[in-house]
Coordinates of C-alpha atoms in Angstrom, one line a residue:
M1 CA -5.7 33.9 34.6
K2 CA -5.6 34.0 30.8
G3 CA -8.8 33.3 28.9
L4 CA -9.2 30.3 26.3
T5 CA -9.6 33.0 23.6
D6 CA -6.2 35.0 24.3
S7 CA -3.2 34.3 22.1
I8 CA -0.4 32.2 23.5
Y9 CA 2.8 34.1 24.6
S10 CA 5.6 32.7 22.3
E11 CA 8.7 34.3 24.0
R12 CA 9.6 31.2 25.9
I13 CA 9.0 28.8 22.9
S14 CA 12.5 27.6 21.2
W15 CA 11.1 25.7 18.1
I16 CA 8.0 23.7 17.3
R17 CA 8.0 20.6 15.1
M18 CA 4.8 19.5 13.3
G19 CA 3.3 16.7 11.1
T20 CA -0.1 17.2 9.6
T21 CA -2.4 14.8 7.6
I22 CA -4.3 18.1 6.0
A23 CA -2.6 17.3 2.9
T24 CA -3.7 13.4 2.9
N25 CA -7.3 14.0 4.0
A26 CA -7.8 16.6 1.4
L27 CA -6.7 14.3 -1.5
L28 CA -8.5 11.1 0.2
E29 CA -11.6 13.3 0.5
R30 CA -11.1 15.0 -2.6
N31 CA -12.0 18.6 -0.8
G32 CA -9.1 20.4 -2.2
E33 CA -8.9 23.6 -3.7
R34 CA -10.8 24.1 -6.9
I35 CA -8.1 24.5 -9.9
A36 CA -7.9 24.8 -13.7
L37 CA -5.4 23.5 -16.0
I38 CA -3.9 25.6 -18.8
I39 CA -1.9 23.2 -21.1
T40 CA -0.5 23.2 -24.9
K41 CA -3.2 22.8 -27.3
G42 CA -3.8 19.0 -28.4
F43 CA -2.7 17.8 -25.2
K44 CA -6.1 18.6 -23.0
D45 CA -6.5 14.9 -21.8
L46 CA -2.5 14.5 -21.2
L47 CA -2.8 14.1 -17.2
Y48 CA -6.2 12.3 -17.6
I49 CA -4.7 9.7 -19.5
G50 CA -1.6 8.9 -17.4
N51 CA 0.6 6.1 -18.6
Q52 CA -2.5 4.2 -19.1
S53 CA -1.5 1.5 -16.7
R54 CA -4.1 -0.8 -15.0
P55 CA -3.6 -1.8 -11.1
K56 CA -6.2 -4.4 -11.6
I57 CA -5.8 -6.0 -14.9
F58 CA -8.9 -8.5 -14.4
D59 CA -11.3 -6.0 -13.7
F60 CA -14.1 -5.9 -16.4
D61 CA -15.1 -2.3 -15.1
I62 CA -12.0 -0.1 -15.1
K63 CA -12.7 2.8 -12.9
I64 CA -10.1 5.7 -13.7
P65 CA -9.5 8.0 -10.6
P66 CA -10.9 11.7 -11.3
V67 CA -8.3 14.2 -12.0
L68 CA -7.8 17.3 -9.6
Y69 CA -8.9 19.8 -12.1
E70 CA -12.1 21.0 -13.1
E71 CA -11.4 22.9 -16.3
V72 CA -8.8 22.6 -19.0
V73 CA -7.9 25.3 -21.6
E74 CA -5.6 24.8 -24.4
V75 CA -3.6 27.5 -25.7
D76 CA -1.6 27.9 -29.0
E77 CA 2.4 28.2 -28.1
R78 CA 4.0 24.9 -29.0
V79 CA 5.1 25.6 -32.7
I80 CA 3.7 29.4 -32.9
P81 CA 4.2 32.2 -31.0
F82 CA 1.9 32.4 -28.0
D83 CA -1.8 33.6 -28.9
E84 CA -2.8 36.3 -26.5
S85 CA -6.3 36.3 -28.3
C86 CA -7.0 32.4 -28.0
Q87 CA -9.3 30.8 -25.7
M88 CA -7.9 32.4 -22.4
G89 CA -11.0 34.5 -22.1
E90 CA -13.2 31.5 -21.9
I91 CA -12.0 30.5 -18.6
G92 CA -15.0 30.3 -16.1
R93 CA -17.7 31.3 -18.8
E94 CA -19.5 27.9 -18.7
E95 CA -22.4 28.0 -16.3
K96 CA -21.8 26.9 -12.7
T97 CA -18.0 26.6 -12.8
S98 CA -15.6 28.4 -10.6
F99 CA -12.0 27.9 -9.6
N100 CA -9.6 29.5 -7.3
K101 CA -6.1 28.4 -8.8
V102 CA -4.6 27.9 -12.3
I103 CA -2.1 25.6 -13.3
V104 CA 0.6 26.8 -16.1
E105 CA 2.0 23.6 -17.6
K106 CA 4.9 24.8 -19.8
E107 CA 7.2 27.4 -18.3
P108 CA 8.0 29.6 -21.4
I109 CA 4.6 31.0 -21.5
E110 CA 4.2 31.5 -17.8
N111 CA 4.9 35.4 -18.1
D112 CA 2.8 36.0 -20.8
V113 CA -0.2 34.0 -19.2
R114 CA 0.4 35.7 -15.7
E115 CA -0.9 38.9 -16.8
I116 CA -4.1 37.7 -18.5
L117 CA -4.8 35.9 -15.6
K118 CA -4.4 38.6 -12.9
S119 CA -8.1 39.9 -13.8
I120 CA -9.6 36.4 -13.4
K121 CA -7.7 34.4 -10.4
S122 CA -4.3 34.5 -8.8
K123 CA -1.5 32.5 -10.1
G124 CA -1.2 29.1 -8.8
I125 CA 1.6 26.5 -8.5
N126 CA 3.0 24.8 -11.4
M127 CA 2.3 21.2 -10.2
C128 CA -1.2 20.1 -10.1
A129 CA -1.0 18.4 -6.6
D130 CA 0.5 21.3 -5.3
A131 CA -2.3 23.7 -6.6
Y132 CA -5.0 21.3 -5.2
L133 CA -3.3 20.8 -1.8
T134 CA -1.0 23.7 -0.6
P135 CA -4.1 26.2 0.0
K136 CA -5.4 23.9 2.4
I137 CA -2.0 23.7 4.3
K138 CA -1.6 27.3 4.2
E139 CA -5.0 27.9 5.6
Y140 CA -4.2 25.4 8.4
I141 CA -0.8 26.9 9.2
E142 CA -2.1 30.6 9.2
K143 CA -4.8 29.3 11.6
F144 CA -2.0 27.7 13.9
E145 CA 0.2 30.7 13.8
A146 CA -3.1 33.2 14.7
G147 CA -3.3 31.3 18.0
F148 CA -0.2 33.0 19.1
S149 CA 0.9 36.7 20.0
D150 CA 3.3 37.5 17.6
R151 CA 2.3 34.8 15.1
L152 CA 5.5 33.1 15.5
R153 CA 7.5 35.2 13.8
S154 CA 10.5 34.7 16.2
V155 CA 10.2 30.9 16.7
R156 CA 12.0 28.7 14.4
V157 CA 8.7 26.3 12.9
E158 CA 9.6 23.2 11.1
F159 CA 7.3 20.7 9.4
M160 CA 7.6 16.8 8.6
Q161 CA 7.6 16.2 5.1
S162 CA 7.0 13.0 3.2
D163 CA 10.4 11.9 3.0
G164 CA 10.9 11.8 6.8
G165 CA 12.9 15.3 7.0
L166 CA 12.1 18.7 8.4
C167 CA 11.9 21.6 6.4
N168 CA 11.8 25.2 7.9
R169 CA 8.9 27.2 6.7
N170 CA 10.1 30.6 7.9
H171 CA 13.3 30.2 5.5
P172 CA 13.3 32.9 2.8
S173 CA 14.0 30.3 0.3
N174 CA 12.2 29.6 -3.0
L175 CA 9.2 27.4 -3.4
Y176 CA 11.2 24.4 -4.0
Y177 CA 12.1 24.1 -0.3
S178 CA 9.0 25.2 1.0
F179 CA 6.1 23.1 2.7
C180 CA 3.9 22.5 -0.1
G181 CA 1.3 20.1 -0.8
S182 CA 3.2 17.4 -2.9
K183 CA 5.8 17.1 -0.2
A184 CA 3.2 16.9 2.8
I185 CA 1.1 14.0 1.6
L186 CA 2.8 11.6 4.2
S187 CA 3.7 14.4 6.8
G188 CA 1.8 12.7 9.6
P189 CA 2.4 9.0 9.2
A190 CA 6.1 10.0 8.4
G191 CA 6.8 11.0 12.2
G192 CA 5.4 7.5 13.3
V193 CA 8.2 5.7 11.2
K194 CA 10.7 7.9 12.6
G195 CA 9.5 7.2 15.9
I196 CA 9.4 3.6 15.6
A197 CA 13.2 3.8 14.1
S198 CA 14.4 5.7 17.1
T199 CA 12.9 3.5 19.7
A200 CA 12.3 -0.1 18.6
Y201 CA 14.8 -1.2 15.9
D202 CA 17.9 -3.0 17.5
K203 CA 20.9 -2.1 15.7
T204 CA 22.8 -5.1 17.0
L205 CA 20.3 -7.8 15.9
K206 CA 19.3 -5.8 12.8
R207 CA 15.6 -7.3 13.5
P208 CA 13.2 -5.5 11.2
V209 CA 10.4 -4.1 12.8
I210 CA 6.8 -3.7 11.7
G211 CA 4.8 -0.5 12.7
F212 CA 1.0 -0.1 12.4
D213 CA -0.2 3.4 12.8
M214 CA -3.6 3.6 13.3
G215 CA -5.1 7.0 12.7
G216 CA -8.3 9.0 12.2
T217 CA -8.8 8.9 8.7
S218 CA -6.3 7.0 6.9
T219 CA -4.2 3.5 6.7
D220 CA -0.6 3.6 5.4
V221 CA 1.9 1.0 4.6
D222 CA 5.8 1.6 4.3
S223 CA 8.9 -0.1 4.1
S224 CA 12.5 0.1 4.6
K225 CA 15.1 -2.4 3.2
H226 CA 18.6 -1.6 4.4
Y227 CA 20.4 -4.6 6.0
W228 CA 17.6 -7.0 4.6
R229 CA 19.7 -9.4 3.0
N230 CA 22.0 -9.8 6.1
C231 CA 18.8 -9.7 8.3
M232 CA 17.6 -12.8 6.6
D233 CA 19.9 -15.2 8.4
L234 CA 19.2 -13.6 11.8
M235 CA 15.6 -14.0 12.1
D236 CA 13.7 -16.6 13.7
S237 CA 10.1 -17.0 13.0
S238 CA 8.7 -14.9 15.9
T239 CA 7.5 -11.4 15.3
L240 CA 7.6 -8.3 17.4
G241 CA 5.1 -5.5 17.3
V242 CA 4.7 -2.3 19.3
I243 CA 1.2 -1.1 20.5
S244 CA 0.2 2.5 20.9
V245 CA -2.9 4.1 21.6
R246 CA -3.2 8.5 22.2
S247 CA -5.1 8.1 25.4
R248 CA -2.4 7.1 27.8
N249 CA -4.4 6.6 31.0
Y250 CA -6.5 4.4 29.1
F251 CA -3.8 2.3 27.4
F252 CA -5.0 -1.4 28.2
S253 CA -8.8 -0.6 27.7
S254 CA -7.7 -0.3 23.9
I255 CA -5.0 -2.7 23.3
F256 CA -7.7 -5.7 23.2
V257 CA -9.1 -4.2 20.0
A258 CA -8.2 -6.1 17.0
L259 CA -10.2 -3.6 14.8
V260 CA -8.3 -3.1 11.7
W261 CA -10.4 -0.8 9.4
Y262 CA -7.9 1.7 10.0
S263 CA -4.1 1.6 10.5
N264 CA -0.5 2.8 9.2
V265 CA 1.8 -0.1 8.7
S266 CA 5.3 0.4 8.4
R267 CA 8.7 -1.4 8.2
Y268 CA 11.9 -0.4 9.4
S269 CA 15.2 -2.6 9.3
G270 CA 17.9 0.1 9.6
T271 CA 17.4 3.0 7.2
L272 CA 14.3 4.8 5.6
E273 CA 13.6 3.9 2.3
H274 CA 12.2 6.4 -0.3
V275 CA 10.5 6.2 -3.4
M276 CA 10.5 8.8 -6.1
E277 CA 6.9 8.2 -7.5
T278 CA 3.8 7.1 -5.5
T279 CA 0.0 6.7 -6.1
T280 CA -2.2 8.1 -3.2
A281 CA -6.0 8.2 -3.5
G282 CA -5.4 7.8 -7.3
V283 CA -3.2 10.7 -7.7
T284 CA 0.7 10.3 -8.8
I285 CA 2.9 12.0 -7.0
Q286 CA 6.7 12.4 -8.1
A287 CA 8.7 13.6 -5.0
P288 CA 10.9 11.9 -2.7
Q289 CA 8.5 9.9 -0.2
L290 CA 8.9 7.0 2.5
D291 CA 7.4 3.7 1.0
I292 CA 4.2 4.1 2.5
N293 CA 0.6 3.0 1.1
T294 CA -2.5 4.7 2.3
V295 CA -5.9 3.3 2.6
A296 CA -8.7 5.9 3.1
A297 CA -10.1 4.5 6.4
G298 CA -9.5 5.5 10.2
G299 CA -11.1 5.8 13.6
G300 CA -13.2 8.9 12.6
S301 CA -14.2 7.1 9.1
M302 CA -17.9 7.0 8.6
L303 CA -20.1 3.9 8.4
S304 CA -22.9 3.7 6.0
F305 CA -24.7 1.3 4.0
S306 CA -25.6 2.2 0.0
N307 CA -26.3 0.2 -3.0
G308 CA -26.1 -3.2 -0.9
I309 CA -22.5 -2.0 0.1
F310 CA -21.5 -1.6 3.6
V311 CA -18.8 1.4 3.5
V312 CA -16.1 2.6 5.8
G313 CA -15.2 5.8 4.7
P314 CA -13.2 7.6 3.2
E315 CA -15.7 10.6 4.7
S316 CA -14.7 11.4 8.1
V317 CA -16.8 12.3 10.8
G318 CA -14.4 14.7 12.1
A319 CA -13.6 15.8 15.6
H320 CA -17.0 18.0 16.0
P321 CA -19.4 16.7 16.0
G322 CA -17.8 13.6 15.8
P323 CA -19.0 10.0 16.4
V324 CA -22.8 9.3 17.7
C325 CA -21.1 8.2 21.1
Y326 CA -19.7 12.0 21.5
R327 CA -23.4 13.3 22.4
K328 CA -23.3 15.8 19.7
G329 CA -25.5 14.7 17.2
G330 CA -22.7 13.0 14.9
S331 CA -22.5 10.3 12.3
L332 CA -21.7 6.5 12.8
S333 CA -18.1 5.9 12.8
I334 CA -15.5 3.2 13.7
T335 CA -15.3 4.5 17.1
D336 CA -19.0 3.7 17.4
A337 CA -18.0 0.3 16.2
N338 CA -15.5 -0.3 19.0
L339 CA -17.6 0.8 21.7
V340 CA -20.8 -1.4 20.8
L341 CA -17.8 -4.5 20.1
G342 CA -16.9 -3.8 23.8
R343 CA -13.4 -2.5 22.9
I344 CA -13.7 1.0 24.6
L345 CA -14.8 1.1 28.3
P346 CA -16.5 4.5 28.8
E347 CA -15.9 4.2 32.5
Y348 CA -12.3 4.5 31.7
F349 CA -12.8 7.6 29.7
P350 CA -13.4 11.2 31.1
K351 CA -16.5 12.9 31.1
I352 CA -15.5 15.7 28.4
F353 CA -18.5 14.9 26.0
G354 CA -21.7 16.4 25.1
P355 CA -22.7 19.9 24.1
K356 CA -21.4 21.0 27.7
S357 CA -18.2 18.8 27.5
N358 CA -19.0 17.2 30.9
E359 CA -20.5 13.9 30.0
A360 CA -19.5 10.4 29.4
L361 CA -19.5 8.7 26.2
D362 CA -22.9 7.5 25.0
S363 CA -22.6 3.7 24.6
D364 CA -26.8 3.5 24.1
A365 CA -26.6 5.8 21.4
S366 CA -24.2 4.1 19.6
Y367 CA -26.0 0.9 20.2
T368 CA -29.4 2.4 18.4
A369 CA -27.6 3.9 15.7
M370 CA -25.8 0.2 14.8
E371 CA -28.9 -1.9 15.1
K372 CA -29.5 -1.9 11.5
L373 CA -25.8 -2.4 10.8
T374 CA -25.0 -5.2 13.1
R375 CA -24.8 -8.1 10.8
H376 CA -22.1 -5.9 8.7
I377 CA -20.4 -4.7 11.7
N378 CA -19.8 -7.9 12.5
D379 CA -18.3 -9.0 9.4
Y380 CA -15.4 -6.4 9.9
L381 CA -12.8 -8.8 8.7
G382 CA -13.3 -7.5 5.4
K383 CA -11.8 -4.2 6.2
N384 CA -9.2 -6.3 8.0
E385 CA -8.0 -8.2 4.9
N386 CA -8.1 -4.5 3.1
S387 CA -5.3 -3.6 5.8
Y388 CA -4.0 -7.0 5.6
R389 CA -3.4 -6.5 1.7
K390 CA -1.8 -3.6 2.4
S391 CA 0.8 -5.3 4.6
T392 CA 1.2 -8.1 2.2
L393 CA 2.2 -5.8 -0.6
L394 CA 5.6 -6.1 1.1
K395 CA 5.7 -9.5 0.7
R396 CA 4.0 -10.4 -2.7
T397 CA 5.4 -7.6 -4.8
R398 CA 8.9 -7.1 -3.2
C399 CA 9.5 -10.3 -1.4
F400 CA 9.6 -9.3 2.0
F401 CA 8.5 -11.9 4.5
R402 CA 6.1 -10.4 7.4
S403 CA 7.1 -13.4 9.7
H404 CA 10.5 -12.3 9.9
A405 CA 9.9 -8.8 11.1
H406 CA 8.9 -7.3 14.5
R407 CA 5.3 -5.8 14.8
I408 CA 5.1 -2.3 16.0
I409 CA 1.9 -0.7 16.6
Y410 CA 1.2 3.1 17.4
D411 CA -1.8 5.3 17.8
R412 CA -5.2 4.2 18.5
Y413 CA -5.8 0.6 18.8
R414 CA -4.4 -2.9 18.0
S415 CA -3.2 -4.5 14.6
V416 CA -4.0 -7.4 12.7
E417 CA -1.1 -9.5 13.6
Y418 CA -3.1 -12.6 13.7
V419 CA -3.8 -12.4 10.1
A420 CA -0.4 -11.2 8.7
G421 CA 1.2 -13.9 10.7
I422 CA 3.0 -11.6 13.4
R423 CA 3.3 -13.3 16.9
T424 CA 5.0 -11.0 19.0
V425 CA 4.0 -7.5 20.4
L426 CA 6.3 -5.1 21.7
I427 CA 4.4 -2.7 23.9
H428 CA 6.3 0.7 24.2
K429 CA 5.3 2.8 27.4
Y430 CA 4.9 6.0 25.5
S431 CA 3.6 4.2 22.2
S432 CA 0.8 6.9 22.1
L433 CA 3.5 9.5 21.7
L434 CA 6.0 7.9 19.2
S435 CA 4.5 9.8 16.0
A436 CA 5.5 13.2 18.0
Y437 CA 8.5 11.7 19.3
G438 CA 9.7 10.8 16.0
I439 CA 9.1 14.4 14.7
A440 CA 11.1 15.4 17.5
L441 CA 14.1 13.5 16.6
A442 CA 13.7 14.0 13.1
E443 CA 16.5 16.1 10.9
V444 CA 16.2 19.0 8.9
V445 CA 16.8 18.0 5.0
S446 CA 17.6 19.6 1.6
E447 CA 16.9 17.7 -1.5
V448 CA 18.3 18.3 -4.4
Q449 CA 18.0 16.4 -7.7
E450 CA 19.5 16.4 -11.1
P451 CA 18.6 14.4 -14.6
V452 CA 21.4 12.8 -16.3
N453 CA 20.0 10.2 -18.6
L454 CA 23.3 8.6 -19.0
V455 CA 24.6 4.7 -19.4
F456 CA 26.0 3.6 -16.0
S457 CA 29.7 2.6 -17.0
Q458 CA 33.3 3.3 -16.2
D459 CA 33.4 6.2 -18.8
T460 CA 30.4 8.0 -17.2
M461 CA 31.3 7.5 -13.6
P462 CA 33.8 10.6 -13.4
I463 CA 30.6 12.6 -14.6
F464 CA 28.8 10.9 -11.4
V465 CA 31.4 12.2 -9.3
E466 CA 31.5 15.4 -10.1
R467 CA 27.6 16.1 -10.2
F468 CA 27.6 14.6 -6.9
K469 CA 29.9 17.2 -5.7
V470 CA 28.2 20.0 -7.0
L471 CA 24.8 18.8 -5.5
S472 CA 26.2 18.0 -2.3
K473 CA 27.7 21.6 -2.0
R474 CA 24.4 23.1 -3.0
A475 CA 22.4 21.3 -0.4
E476 CA 24.8 22.0 2.4
E477 CA 24.7 25.7 1.3
H478 CA 21.0 25.7 2.0
L479 CA 21.5 24.0 5.1
I480 CA 24.3 26.5 6.4
E481 CA 22.0 29.4 5.5
Q482 CA 19.3 28.2 7.9
G483 CA 22.3 27.9 10.9
F484 CA 23.1 24.3 10.9
D485 CA 26.8 23.4 10.8
S486 CA 26.7 19.7 11.3
I487 CA 25.8 18.2 7.8
H488 CA 26.1 15.2 5.9
C489 CA 24.8 14.1 2.6
E490 CA 23.3 10.8 1.2
H491 CA 23.9 9.9 -2.5
F492 CA 21.5 8.0 -4.6
L493 CA 21.0 6.9 -8.4
H494 CA 17.8 6.3 -10.1
M495 CA 18.5 3.1 -12.3
R496 CA 17.0 1.1 -14.6
F497 CA 17.6 -1.2 -17.4
A498 CA 18.0 0.4 -21.1
K499 CA 14.4 0.1 -22.7
T500 CA 12.4 -0.3 -19.7
D501 CA 10.9 2.4 -17.5
C502 CA 10.8 0.4 -14.0
A503 CA 13.4 2.5 -12.0
I504 CA 15.0 1.6 -8.9
M505 CA 16.3 4.1 -6.3
V506 CA 19.9 3.0 -4.9
M507 CA 21.7 4.5 -2.1
S508 CA 25.4 5.1 -2.5
D509 CA 28.0 5.3 0.1
Y510 CA 29.9 8.0 -1.7
D511 CA 32.3 10.2 0.3
S512 CA 33.8 13.3 -1.2
Q513 CA 36.9 13.1 0.9
V514 CA 37.8 9.8 0.2
A515 CA 40.0 8.7 -2.8
Y516 CA 38.7 8.7 -6.2
F517 CA 39.5 5.1 -7.0
C518 CA 37.6 4.4 -3.6
F519 CA 34.3 6.0 -5.0
L520 CA 35.0 3.8 -8.3
C521 CA 35.0 0.8 -6.1
E522 CA 31.7 2.1 -4.3
L523 CA 30.1 2.8 -7.9
L524 CA 30.8 -1.2 -8.6
N525 CA 29.0 -1.8 -5.2
V526 CA 26.1 0.6 -6.5
W527 CA 25.9 -1.5 -9.6
Q528 CA 26.0 -4.9 -7.7
A529 CA 23.2 -3.6 -5.1
F530 CA 21.0 -2.4 -8.4
Y531 CA 21.4 -6.3 -9.5
A532 CA 20.1 -7.8 -6.3
D533 CA 17.4 -5.1 -5.9
Y534 CA 15.8 -5.7 -9.2
K535 CA 16.0 -9.5 -8.9
R536 CA 14.2 -9.4 -5.7
E537 CA 11.7 -7.1 -6.7
F538 CA 10.9 -8.6 -10.3
G539 CA 12.3 -11.7 -10.0
F540 CA 14.8 -12.1 -13.0
I541 CA 17.8 -10.1 -14.3
L542 CA 18.2 -8.8 -18.2
E543 CA 21.5 -9.8 -18.8
N544 CA 23.7 -7.9 -21.1
R545 CA 21.6 -5.1 -20.7
E546 CA 22.7 -1.5 -20.3
I547 CA 21.9 0.2 -17.0
V548 CA 20.5 3.9 -17.3
I549 CA 20.7 6.3 -14.8
D550 CA 17.6 8.5 -15.2
D551 CA 18.8 11.0 -12.5
I552 CA 20.9 11.5 -9.4
R553 CA 19.9 12.7 -6.0
V554 CA 21.7 14.2 -2.9
R555 CA 19.8 14.4 0.6
G556 CA 21.5 17.1 3.0
I557 CA 20.6 16.3 6.4
A558 CA 21.5 18.5 9.4
S559 CA 21.4 17.2 13.0
S560 CA 18.4 19.0 14.7
G561 CA 20.1 19.2 17.9
V562 CA 18.2 16.6 19.7
K563 CA 20.2 13.6 20.9
I564 CA 18.9 10.2 22.2
E565 CA 19.8 8.6 25.3
D566 CA 20.7 4.9 25.5
C567 CA 17.6 2.5 25.7
I568 CA 17.1 1.6 29.4
E569 CA 16.8 -2.1 29.7
S570 CA 13.4 -2.5 32.1
T571 CA 11.5 -5.3 31.0
S572 CA 9.5 -7.8 33.3
D573 CA 7.3 -11.0 32.8
P574 CA 3.9 -10.1 31.6
N575 CA 2.4 -13.0 33.6
S576 CA 3.3 -11.3 36.8
A577 CA 0.4 -8.5 36.0
K578 CA -2.6 -8.3 37.8
A579 CA -6.1 -7.9 36.1
V580 CA -7.4 -4.8 37.2
T581 CA -11.2 -5.8 36.0
Y582 CA -12.8 -8.2 33.3
T583 CA -14.9 -7.5 30.6
R584 CA -16.8 -8.9 27.8
T585 CA -15.4 -8.2 24.1
F586 CA -16.0 -9.4 21.0
F587 CA -13.0 -11.1 19.3
E588 CA -13.3 -12.4 15.6
H589 CA -16.4 -14.5 15.5
N590 CA -17.6 -14.7 19.0
C591 CA -17.8 -12.6 22.5
G592 CA -15.5 -13.5 25.1
G593 CA -14.3 -12.6 28.4
A594 CA -11.3 -10.2 28.5
S595 CA -8.7 -9.1 31.5
M596 CA -7.8 -5.3 31.7
F597 CA -4.7 -4.4 33.0
S598 CA -3.2 -1.3 34.6
D599 CA 0.1 -0.2 33.0
Y600 CA 1.3 0.6 36.8
Y601 CA 2.1 -3.2 37.0
F602 CA 4.4 -3.4 34.1
K603 CA 8.1 -2.7 33.9
W604 CA 8.8 -1.3 29.9
Q605 CA 11.1 -2.1 27.2
Y606 CA 12.9 0.4 25.0
S607 CA 12.1 3.4 27.5
S608 CA 13.9 5.8 25.3
R609 CA 14.2 9.6 26.2
Y610 CA 16.0 12.6 24.3
L611 CA 17.9 15.3 25.4
Q612 CA 18.0 18.9 24.0

């Protein structure tokens, strides 16, 4: 028998698809690579100043998130030839300063700077987020590959990106298509969104679903708005959700959990919605991403009390030593809070804890550690409201109404549907696997984007037609190089009113095979869609104002070869289920009895399967 330390043979592995929260956690916990920034003289504080926006305009104490780089070096290069004798030699001279990556902000001086930096540190990636996060990702991937006999050289390895598509890390292409930090921020939750889209969304009713992804470190909220205007007339006031936990054998011992300090909330109504600029943990990323908002709190988030404030996260206790109840000398976490509140039943978990991995969860240790924090733990609705505010972001800032959607919950615990106005919950039989299921069903994508900065008018329409053709061909060629033949493209225009900076991404149904005049009609439809989206989001329209196209984007999509069978109708009356046991669980403001059911008694809805 092979030992646990032996490498895994990969001869029988066809492909591997993965999603990871390495980049997300590094950003939330600020433990990425140590980096320095080289920039044109006079612009030292450019990235620190940003756009001077104030998300909380009524706060007296404005807290600016810290930048990712530790040191800035200004070089003379803008209006005079690059001076090699400038302050380049001062990098790292200050006492107790050290960094591992350097960012070159401007391309023309990159070659000149490279030779000087060889004696200091290796060249970094041009984008600050990439330089900060990519080394962590590469380290994670290398450790994963080291567990296989041939380091997966003969296996197709694909990673989930923030835009919901897969990228092939083994493909010898340029850096734009590699799995870098800026494209991996939402790699983890993106799989969950794809999972609920493939299992819970009814294309006939077109009823939106809301997913609540409860992870170990972070909370995410994302949205998809296609079909929304048509859905409004089809909705009733009921709301549907899907619950999922990662421990399948103990599913019903966990669904009573209403703890919401950590969750990923997603909305899907027919298509994935992307945004071009998002801010995560105070860092603005300009790359196509699913519309997801992240809260730095999860199941492994550390509980602490400091300066009169009870804090949940963003630090995580990790898997080792883990929470206090793991019997490994860990720290208090939300998992311990669940145990104290009666929402985790140790007798239904395997005895895999302790130094020798042969003991049960230690509830006594959690109780002892929580004694001084009991009052604050019981006031957990504070974090509940935090997750709720992220959910209401879809309603208050974008005019989405939660009561008109289904609720889909996946991963560890139950959601805050009672706070967000959600009335019906859909429990998927394999809800604990929805994130992995979504990654298995995801397509390989190739994104191509080009700035245009043209007024949207009948005169400029031919330009957009031609550029779409060029970009589509480029995206298709990249996918063909990887061995795909079933490819289709989605086309987007980044539109805004002239003299404003609030751009909206609008999808076009452009088809290069249709007649030219048909595409002109489609562009007019895009025009109308922009007006509708703008009014829904901002509440008004700027009449008689030109529309400017900042850039156009083509998303090439290749089928991954995984097909879904039709959903199997297998529902039953939940009232017919028999309780296995009863337990006392803390709900909201008091302690009450709760019934625990075994999933053996249930037939399930939306039991989708996939075929290779």
